[in-house]
PDB file of C-alpha atoms in Angstrom:
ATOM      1  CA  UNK A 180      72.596  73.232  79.253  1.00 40.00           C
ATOM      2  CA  UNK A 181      72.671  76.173  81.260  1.00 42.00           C
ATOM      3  CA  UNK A 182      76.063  78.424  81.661  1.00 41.00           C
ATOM      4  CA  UNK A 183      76.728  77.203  85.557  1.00 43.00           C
ATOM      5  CA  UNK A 184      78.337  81.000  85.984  1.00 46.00           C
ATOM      6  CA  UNK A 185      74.458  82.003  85.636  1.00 45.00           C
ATOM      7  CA  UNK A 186      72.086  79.784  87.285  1.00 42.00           C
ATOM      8  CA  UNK A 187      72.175  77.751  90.501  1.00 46.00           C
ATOM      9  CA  UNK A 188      71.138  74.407  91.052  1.00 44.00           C
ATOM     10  CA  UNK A 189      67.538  74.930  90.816  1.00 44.00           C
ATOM     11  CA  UNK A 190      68.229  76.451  87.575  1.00 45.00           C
ATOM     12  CA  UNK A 191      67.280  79.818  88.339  1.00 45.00           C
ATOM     13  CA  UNK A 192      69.177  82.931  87.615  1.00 45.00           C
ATOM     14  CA  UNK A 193      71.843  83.343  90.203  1.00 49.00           C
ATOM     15  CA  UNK A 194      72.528  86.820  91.666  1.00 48.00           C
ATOM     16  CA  UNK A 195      76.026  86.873  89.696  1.00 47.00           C
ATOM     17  CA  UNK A 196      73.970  86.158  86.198  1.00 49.00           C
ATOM     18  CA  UNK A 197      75.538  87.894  83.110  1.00 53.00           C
ATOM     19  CA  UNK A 198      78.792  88.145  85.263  1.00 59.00           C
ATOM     20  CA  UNK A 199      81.778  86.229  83.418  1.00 63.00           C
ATOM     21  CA  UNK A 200      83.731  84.627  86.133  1.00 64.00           C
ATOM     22  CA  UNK A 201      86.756  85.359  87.128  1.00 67.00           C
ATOM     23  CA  UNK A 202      88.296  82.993  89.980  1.00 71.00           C
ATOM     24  CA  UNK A 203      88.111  80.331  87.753  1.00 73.00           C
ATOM     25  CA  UNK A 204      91.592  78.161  87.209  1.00 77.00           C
ATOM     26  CA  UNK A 205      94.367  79.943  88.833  1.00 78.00           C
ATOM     27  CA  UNK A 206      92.047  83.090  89.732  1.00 83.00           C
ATOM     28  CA  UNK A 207      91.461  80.750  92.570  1.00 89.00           C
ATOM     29  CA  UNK A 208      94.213  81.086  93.908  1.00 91.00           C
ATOM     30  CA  UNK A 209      94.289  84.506  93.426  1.00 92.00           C
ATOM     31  CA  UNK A 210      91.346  84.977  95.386  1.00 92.00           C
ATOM     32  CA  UNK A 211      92.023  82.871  98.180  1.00 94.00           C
ATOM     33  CA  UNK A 212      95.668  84.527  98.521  1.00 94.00           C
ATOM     34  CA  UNK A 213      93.830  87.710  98.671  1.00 95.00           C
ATOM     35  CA  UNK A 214      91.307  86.335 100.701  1.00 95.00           C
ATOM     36  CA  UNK A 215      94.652  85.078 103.406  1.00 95.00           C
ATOM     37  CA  UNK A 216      95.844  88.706 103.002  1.00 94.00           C
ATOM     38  CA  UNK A 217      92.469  90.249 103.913  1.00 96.00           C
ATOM     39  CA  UNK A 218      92.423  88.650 107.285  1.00 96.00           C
ATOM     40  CA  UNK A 219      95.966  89.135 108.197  1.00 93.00           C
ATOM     41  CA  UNK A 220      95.742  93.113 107.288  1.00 93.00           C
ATOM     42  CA  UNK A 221      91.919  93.751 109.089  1.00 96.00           C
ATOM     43  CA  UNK A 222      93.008  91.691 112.378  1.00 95.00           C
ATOM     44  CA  UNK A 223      96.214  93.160 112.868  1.00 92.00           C
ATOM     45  CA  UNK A 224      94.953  97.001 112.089  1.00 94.00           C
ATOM     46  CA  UNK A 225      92.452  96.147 114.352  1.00 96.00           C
ATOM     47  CA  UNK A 226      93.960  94.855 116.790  1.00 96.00           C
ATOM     48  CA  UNK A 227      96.794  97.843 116.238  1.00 94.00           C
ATOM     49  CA  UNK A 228      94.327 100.321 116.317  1.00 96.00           C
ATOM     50  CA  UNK A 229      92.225  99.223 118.917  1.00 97.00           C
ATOM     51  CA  UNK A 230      95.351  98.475 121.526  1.00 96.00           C
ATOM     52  CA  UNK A 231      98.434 101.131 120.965  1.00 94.00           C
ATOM     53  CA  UNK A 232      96.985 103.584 117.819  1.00 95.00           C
ATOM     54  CA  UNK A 233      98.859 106.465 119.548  1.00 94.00           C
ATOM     55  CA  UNK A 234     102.036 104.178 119.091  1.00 93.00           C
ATOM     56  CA  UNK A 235     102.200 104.548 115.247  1.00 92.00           C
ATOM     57  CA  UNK A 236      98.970 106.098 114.064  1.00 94.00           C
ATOM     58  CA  UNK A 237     100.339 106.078 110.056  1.00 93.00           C
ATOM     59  CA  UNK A 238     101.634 102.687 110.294  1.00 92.00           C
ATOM     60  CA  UNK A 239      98.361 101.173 111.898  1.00 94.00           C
ATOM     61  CA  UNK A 240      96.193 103.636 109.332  1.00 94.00           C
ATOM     62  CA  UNK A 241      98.134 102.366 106.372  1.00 93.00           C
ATOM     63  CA  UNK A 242      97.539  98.793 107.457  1.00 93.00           C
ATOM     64  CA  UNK A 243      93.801  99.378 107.728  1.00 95.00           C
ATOM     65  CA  UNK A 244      93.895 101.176 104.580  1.00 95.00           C
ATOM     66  CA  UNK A 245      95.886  97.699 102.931  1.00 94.00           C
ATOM     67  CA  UNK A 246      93.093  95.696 104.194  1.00 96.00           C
ATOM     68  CA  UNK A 247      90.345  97.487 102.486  1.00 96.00           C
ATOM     69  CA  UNK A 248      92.193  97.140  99.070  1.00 96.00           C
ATOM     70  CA  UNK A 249      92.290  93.642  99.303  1.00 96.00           C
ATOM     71  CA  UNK A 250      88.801  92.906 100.642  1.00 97.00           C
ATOM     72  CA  UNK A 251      87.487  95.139  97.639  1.00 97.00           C
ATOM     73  CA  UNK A 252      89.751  93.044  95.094  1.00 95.00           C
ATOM     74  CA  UNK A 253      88.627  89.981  96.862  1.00 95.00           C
ATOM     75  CA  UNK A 254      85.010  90.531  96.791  1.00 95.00           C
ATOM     76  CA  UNK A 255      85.237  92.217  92.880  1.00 93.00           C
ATOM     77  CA  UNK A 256      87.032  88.710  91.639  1.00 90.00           C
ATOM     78  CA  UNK A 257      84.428  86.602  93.566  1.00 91.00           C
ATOM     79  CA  UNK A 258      81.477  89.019  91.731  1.00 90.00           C
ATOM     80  CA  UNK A 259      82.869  88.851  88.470  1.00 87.00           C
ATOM     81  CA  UNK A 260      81.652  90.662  85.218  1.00 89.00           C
ATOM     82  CA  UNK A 261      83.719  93.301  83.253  1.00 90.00           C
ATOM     83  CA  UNK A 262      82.664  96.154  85.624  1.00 93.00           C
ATOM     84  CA  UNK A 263      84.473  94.106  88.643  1.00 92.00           C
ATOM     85  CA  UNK A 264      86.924  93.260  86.407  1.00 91.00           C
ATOM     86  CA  UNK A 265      87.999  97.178  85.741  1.00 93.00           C
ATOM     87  CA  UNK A 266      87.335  98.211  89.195  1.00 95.00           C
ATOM     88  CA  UNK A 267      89.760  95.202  90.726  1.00 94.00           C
ATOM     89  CA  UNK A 268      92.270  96.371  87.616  1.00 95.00           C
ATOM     90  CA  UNK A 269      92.198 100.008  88.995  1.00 97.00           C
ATOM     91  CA  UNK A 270      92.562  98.913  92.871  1.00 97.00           C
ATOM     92  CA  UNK A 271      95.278  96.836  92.044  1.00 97.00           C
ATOM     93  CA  UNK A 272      97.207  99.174  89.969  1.00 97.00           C
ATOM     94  CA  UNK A 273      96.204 102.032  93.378  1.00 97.00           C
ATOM     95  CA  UNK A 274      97.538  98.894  95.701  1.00 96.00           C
ATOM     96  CA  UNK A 275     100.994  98.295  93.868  1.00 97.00           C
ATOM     97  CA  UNK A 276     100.988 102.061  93.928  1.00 97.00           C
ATOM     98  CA  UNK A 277     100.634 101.920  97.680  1.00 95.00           C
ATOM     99  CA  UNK A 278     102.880  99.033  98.161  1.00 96.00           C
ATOM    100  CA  UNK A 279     106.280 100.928  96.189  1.00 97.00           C
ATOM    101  CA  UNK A 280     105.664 104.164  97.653  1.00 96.00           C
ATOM    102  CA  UNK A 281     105.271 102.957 101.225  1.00 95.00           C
ATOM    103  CA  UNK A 282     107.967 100.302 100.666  1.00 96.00           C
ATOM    104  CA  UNK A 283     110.209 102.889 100.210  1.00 97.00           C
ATOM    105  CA  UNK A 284     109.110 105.500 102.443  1.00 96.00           C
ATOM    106  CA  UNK A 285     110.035 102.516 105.154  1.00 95.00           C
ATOM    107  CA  UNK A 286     113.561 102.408 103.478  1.00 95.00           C
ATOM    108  CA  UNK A 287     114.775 105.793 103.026  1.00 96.00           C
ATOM    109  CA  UNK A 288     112.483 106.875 106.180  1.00 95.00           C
ATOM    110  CA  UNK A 289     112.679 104.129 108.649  1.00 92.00           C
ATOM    111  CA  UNK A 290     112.078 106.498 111.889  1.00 91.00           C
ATOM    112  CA  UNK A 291     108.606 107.675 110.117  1.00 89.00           C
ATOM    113  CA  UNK A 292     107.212 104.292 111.278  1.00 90.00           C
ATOM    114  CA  UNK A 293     108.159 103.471 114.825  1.00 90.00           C
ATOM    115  CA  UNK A 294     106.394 100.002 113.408  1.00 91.00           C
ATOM    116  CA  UNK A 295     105.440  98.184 110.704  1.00 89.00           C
ATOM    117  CA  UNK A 296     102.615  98.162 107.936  1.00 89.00           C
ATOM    118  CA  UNK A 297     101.788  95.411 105.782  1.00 91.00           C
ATOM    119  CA  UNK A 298     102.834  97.262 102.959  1.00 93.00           C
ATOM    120  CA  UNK A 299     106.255  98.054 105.249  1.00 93.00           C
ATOM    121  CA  UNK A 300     110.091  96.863 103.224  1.00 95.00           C
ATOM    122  CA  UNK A 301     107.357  96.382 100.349  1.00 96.00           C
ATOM    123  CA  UNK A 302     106.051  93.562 102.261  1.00 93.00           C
ATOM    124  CA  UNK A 303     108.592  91.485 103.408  1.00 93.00           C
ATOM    125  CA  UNK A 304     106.808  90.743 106.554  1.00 90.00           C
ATOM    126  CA  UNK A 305     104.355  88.713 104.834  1.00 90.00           C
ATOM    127  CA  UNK A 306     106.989  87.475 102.210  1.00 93.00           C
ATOM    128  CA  UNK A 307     106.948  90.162  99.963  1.00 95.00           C
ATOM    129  CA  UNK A 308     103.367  88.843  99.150  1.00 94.00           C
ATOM    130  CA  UNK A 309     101.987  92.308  98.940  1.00 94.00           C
ATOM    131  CA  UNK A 310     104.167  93.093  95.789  1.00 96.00           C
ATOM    132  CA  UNK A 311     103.757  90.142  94.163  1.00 96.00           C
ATOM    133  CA  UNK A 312      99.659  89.672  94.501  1.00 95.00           C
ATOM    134  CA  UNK A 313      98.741  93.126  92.751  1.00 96.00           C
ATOM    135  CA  UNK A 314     101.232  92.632  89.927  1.00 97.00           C
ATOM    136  CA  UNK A 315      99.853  88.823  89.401  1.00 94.00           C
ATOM    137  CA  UNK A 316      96.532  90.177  89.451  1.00 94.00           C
ATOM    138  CA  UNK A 317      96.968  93.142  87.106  1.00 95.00           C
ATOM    139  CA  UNK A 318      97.971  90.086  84.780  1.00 94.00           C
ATOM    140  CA  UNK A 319      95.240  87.680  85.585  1.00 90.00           C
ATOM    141  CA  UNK A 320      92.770  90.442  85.216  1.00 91.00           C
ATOM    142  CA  UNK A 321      93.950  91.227  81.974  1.00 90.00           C
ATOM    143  CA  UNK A 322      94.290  87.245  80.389  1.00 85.00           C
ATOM    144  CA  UNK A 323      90.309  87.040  81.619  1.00 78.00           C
ATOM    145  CA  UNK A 324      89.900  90.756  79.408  1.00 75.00           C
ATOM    146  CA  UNK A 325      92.056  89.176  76.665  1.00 67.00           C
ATOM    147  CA  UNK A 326      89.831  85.416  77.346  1.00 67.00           C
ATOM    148  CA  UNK A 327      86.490  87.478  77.365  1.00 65.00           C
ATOM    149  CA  UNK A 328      86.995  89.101  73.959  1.00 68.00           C
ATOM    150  CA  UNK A 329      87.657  86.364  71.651  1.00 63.00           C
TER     151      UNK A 329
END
Protein backbone atom coordinates (compact mmCIF):
# COMPACT_ATOMS: atom_id res chain seq x y z
CA UNK A 1 0.00 0.00 0.00
CA UNK A 2 1.04 3.32 -0.74
CA UNK A 3 3.10 5.59 1.96
CA UNK A 4 -0.12 8.06 2.75
CA UNK A 5 2.81 10.93 3.34
CA UNK A 6 3.13 10.53 -0.65
CA UNK A 7 0.00 10.08 -2.46
CA UNK A 8 -3.53 11.43 -2.00
CA UNK A 9 -6.61 9.70 -2.19
CA UNK A 10 -6.68 9.16 -5.80
CA UNK A 11 -3.40 7.63 -5.37
CA UNK A 12 -1.44 10.04 -7.16
CA UNK A 13 1.72 11.66 -6.07
CA UNK A 14 0.90 14.43 -3.70
CA UNK A 15 2.79 17.75 -3.96
CA UNK A 16 4.64 16.88 -0.51
CA UNK A 17 5.90 13.33 -2.18
CA UNK A 18 9.40 12.21 -0.96
CA UNK A 19 8.83 14.66 2.03
CA UNK A 20 9.00 12.63 5.48
CA UNK A 21 6.43 14.19 7.65
CA UNK A 22 6.90 15.96 10.36
CA UNK A 23 3.59 17.10 12.32
CA UNK A 24 2.88 13.74 12.89
CA UNK A 25 2.14 12.68 16.82
CA UNK A 26 2.99 15.52 19.00
CA UNK A 27 4.46 17.65 15.93
CA UNK A 28 0.81 18.40 15.83
CA UNK A 29 0.72 20.16 18.35
CA UNK A 30 3.66 21.81 17.59
CA UNK A 31 2.31 23.08 14.55
CA UNK A 32 -0.92 24.17 15.61
CA UNK A 33 0.77 26.08 18.71
CA UNK A 34 2.81 27.74 16.14
CA UNK A 35 0.07 28.06 13.95
CA UNK A 36 -1.99 30.06 17.39
CA UNK A 37 1.25 32.10 17.66
CA UNK A 38 1.30 33.10 13.97
CA UNK A 39 -2.02 34.81 14.18
CA UNK A 40 -1.60 36.47 17.45
CA UNK A 41 1.98 38.05 16.28
CA UNK A 42 0.71 39.14 12.35
CA UNK A 43 -2.71 40.71 13.78
CA UNK A 44 -1.34 42.56 16.49
CA UNK A 45 1.88 43.97 14.35
CA UNK A 46 -0.60 44.79 12.05
CA UNK A 47 -2.83 46.22 13.73
CA UNK A 48 0.29 48.07 15.75
CA UNK A 49 1.72 49.14 12.74
CA UNK A 50 -1.08 50.15 10.87
CA UNK A 51 -2.73 52.34 13.98
CA UNK A 52 0.19 54.03 16.32
CA UNK A 53 3.76 52.73 14.44
CA UNK A 54 5.23 56.14 15.46
CA UNK A 55 4.30 55.02 19.13
CA UNK A 56 6.98 52.24 19.35
CA UNK A 57 8.35 51.63 15.89
CA UNK A 58 11.04 48.72 17.39
CA UNK A 59 8.50 47.15 19.48
CA UNK A 60 5.79 46.91 16.62
CA UNK A 61 8.89 45.94 14.01
CA UNK A 62 10.07 43.22 16.33
CA UNK A 63 6.56 41.86 16.60
CA UNK A 64 6.20 41.73 12.83
CA UNK A 65 9.54 40.33 12.60
CA UNK A 66 8.22 37.35 15.46
CA UNK A 67 5.42 36.65 13.20
CA UNK A 68 7.38 35.85 10.17
CA UNK A 69 9.53 33.30 12.19
CA UNK A 70 6.72 31.44 13.14
CA UNK A 71 4.73 31.42 9.89
CA UNK A 72 8.07 30.12 8.19
CA UNK A 73 8.42 27.31 11.01
CA UNK A 74 4.78 26.69 10.61
CA UNK A 75 4.63 26.28 6.98
CA UNK A 76 8.37 24.24 6.94
CA UNK A 77 6.75 21.53 9.60
CA UNK A 78 3.49 21.33 7.53
CA UNK A 79 5.97 20.76 4.14
CA UNK A 80 8.09 18.35 5.67
CA UNK A 81 11.28 16.63 4.18
CA UNK A 82 14.87 17.03 5.60
CA UNK A 83 15.43 20.38 3.77
CA UNK A 84 12.30 21.88 5.91
CA UNK A 85 13.45 20.08 8.58
CA UNK A 86 17.06 22.06 8.67
CA UNK A 87 15.61 25.26 7.63
CA UNK A 88 12.77 25.14 10.66
CA UNK A 89 16.01 23.85 12.93
CA UNK A 90 17.95 27.06 11.90
CA UNK A 91 14.78 29.54 12.36
CA UNK A 92 14.16 28.17 15.54
CA UNK A 93 17.56 28.27 16.91
CA UNK A 94 17.49 32.45 15.09
CA UNK A 95 13.87 32.67 17.06
CA UNK A 96 15.13 31.52 20.63
CA UNK A 97 17.99 33.78 19.69
CA UNK A 98 15.51 36.59 19.22
CA UNK A 99 13.38 35.68 22.10
CA UNK A 100 16.63 35.88 25.00
CA UNK A 101 18.12 38.82 23.53
CA UNK A 102 14.92 40.84 23.30
CA UNK A 103 13.68 39.34 26.60
CA UNK A 104 16.34 40.92 28.14
CA UNK A 105 16.78 44.01 26.34
CA UNK A 106 12.98 44.56 27.86
CA UNK A 107 14.53 43.83 31.37
CA UNK A 108 17.62 45.69 31.72
CA UNK A 109 16.12 48.39 29.10
CA UNK A 110 12.52 48.75 29.87
CA UNK A 111 12.24 52.58 28.57
CA UNK A 112 13.64 51.24 24.99
CA UNK A 113 10.09 49.90 24.43
CA UNK A 114 7.43 52.38 25.40
CA UNK A 115 5.34 48.90 24.62
CA UNK A 116 5.44 45.52 24.26
CA UNK A 117 6.64 42.81 21.65
CA UNK A 118 5.71 39.34 21.62
CA UNK A 119 9.05 38.40 22.29
CA UNK A 120 8.84 41.30 25.31
CA UNK A 121 9.83 39.72 29.40
CA UNK A 122 10.76 36.67 27.00
CA UNK A 123 7.19 36.27 26.35
CA UNK A 124 5.32 36.42 29.28
CA UNK A 125 2.51 38.13 27.61
CA UNK A 126 1.59 35.13 25.81
CA UNK A 127 2.70 32.82 28.78
CA UNK A 128 6.15 32.63 28.16
CA UNK A 129 5.02 30.55 25.06
CA UNK A 130 7.58 32.17 22.87
CA UNK A 131 10.49 30.56 24.92
CA UNK A 132 9.16 27.46 25.32
CA UNK A 133 7.88 26.69 21.46
CA UNK A 134 11.46 27.18 19.79
CA UNK A 135 13.25 25.13 22.44
CA UNK A 136 10.41 22.22 22.07
CA UNK A 137 10.85 22.44 18.52
CA UNK A 138 14.65 22.42 18.30
CA UNK A 139 13.90 18.98 20.13
CA UNK A 140 11.09 17.69 18.05
CA UNK A 141 13.02 18.56 14.99
CA UNK A 142 15.82 16.70 16.07
CA UNK A 143 13.79 13.17 17.46
CA UNK A 144 12.19 13.28 13.61
CA UNK A 145 16.34 13.65 12.38
CA UNK A 146 17.19 10.96 14.97
CA UNK A 147 13.50 8.87 13.72
CA UNK A 148 14.50 9.48 9.98
CA UNK A 149 17.93 7.85 10.20
CA UNK A 150 17.36 4.54 11.62
Amino acid sequence: MPDSDTTNVTGAASPTAGHKRLVSGPGLLLVWLYGVMVVGAVSRSAFQISTEFDRAPLAYSLSAVAALAYAFITYSLVRGGETARKAALICCAAELAGVLAVGTWTVVRPESFPDTTVWSQFGMGYLFIPVILPITGMLWLRKRREAATR
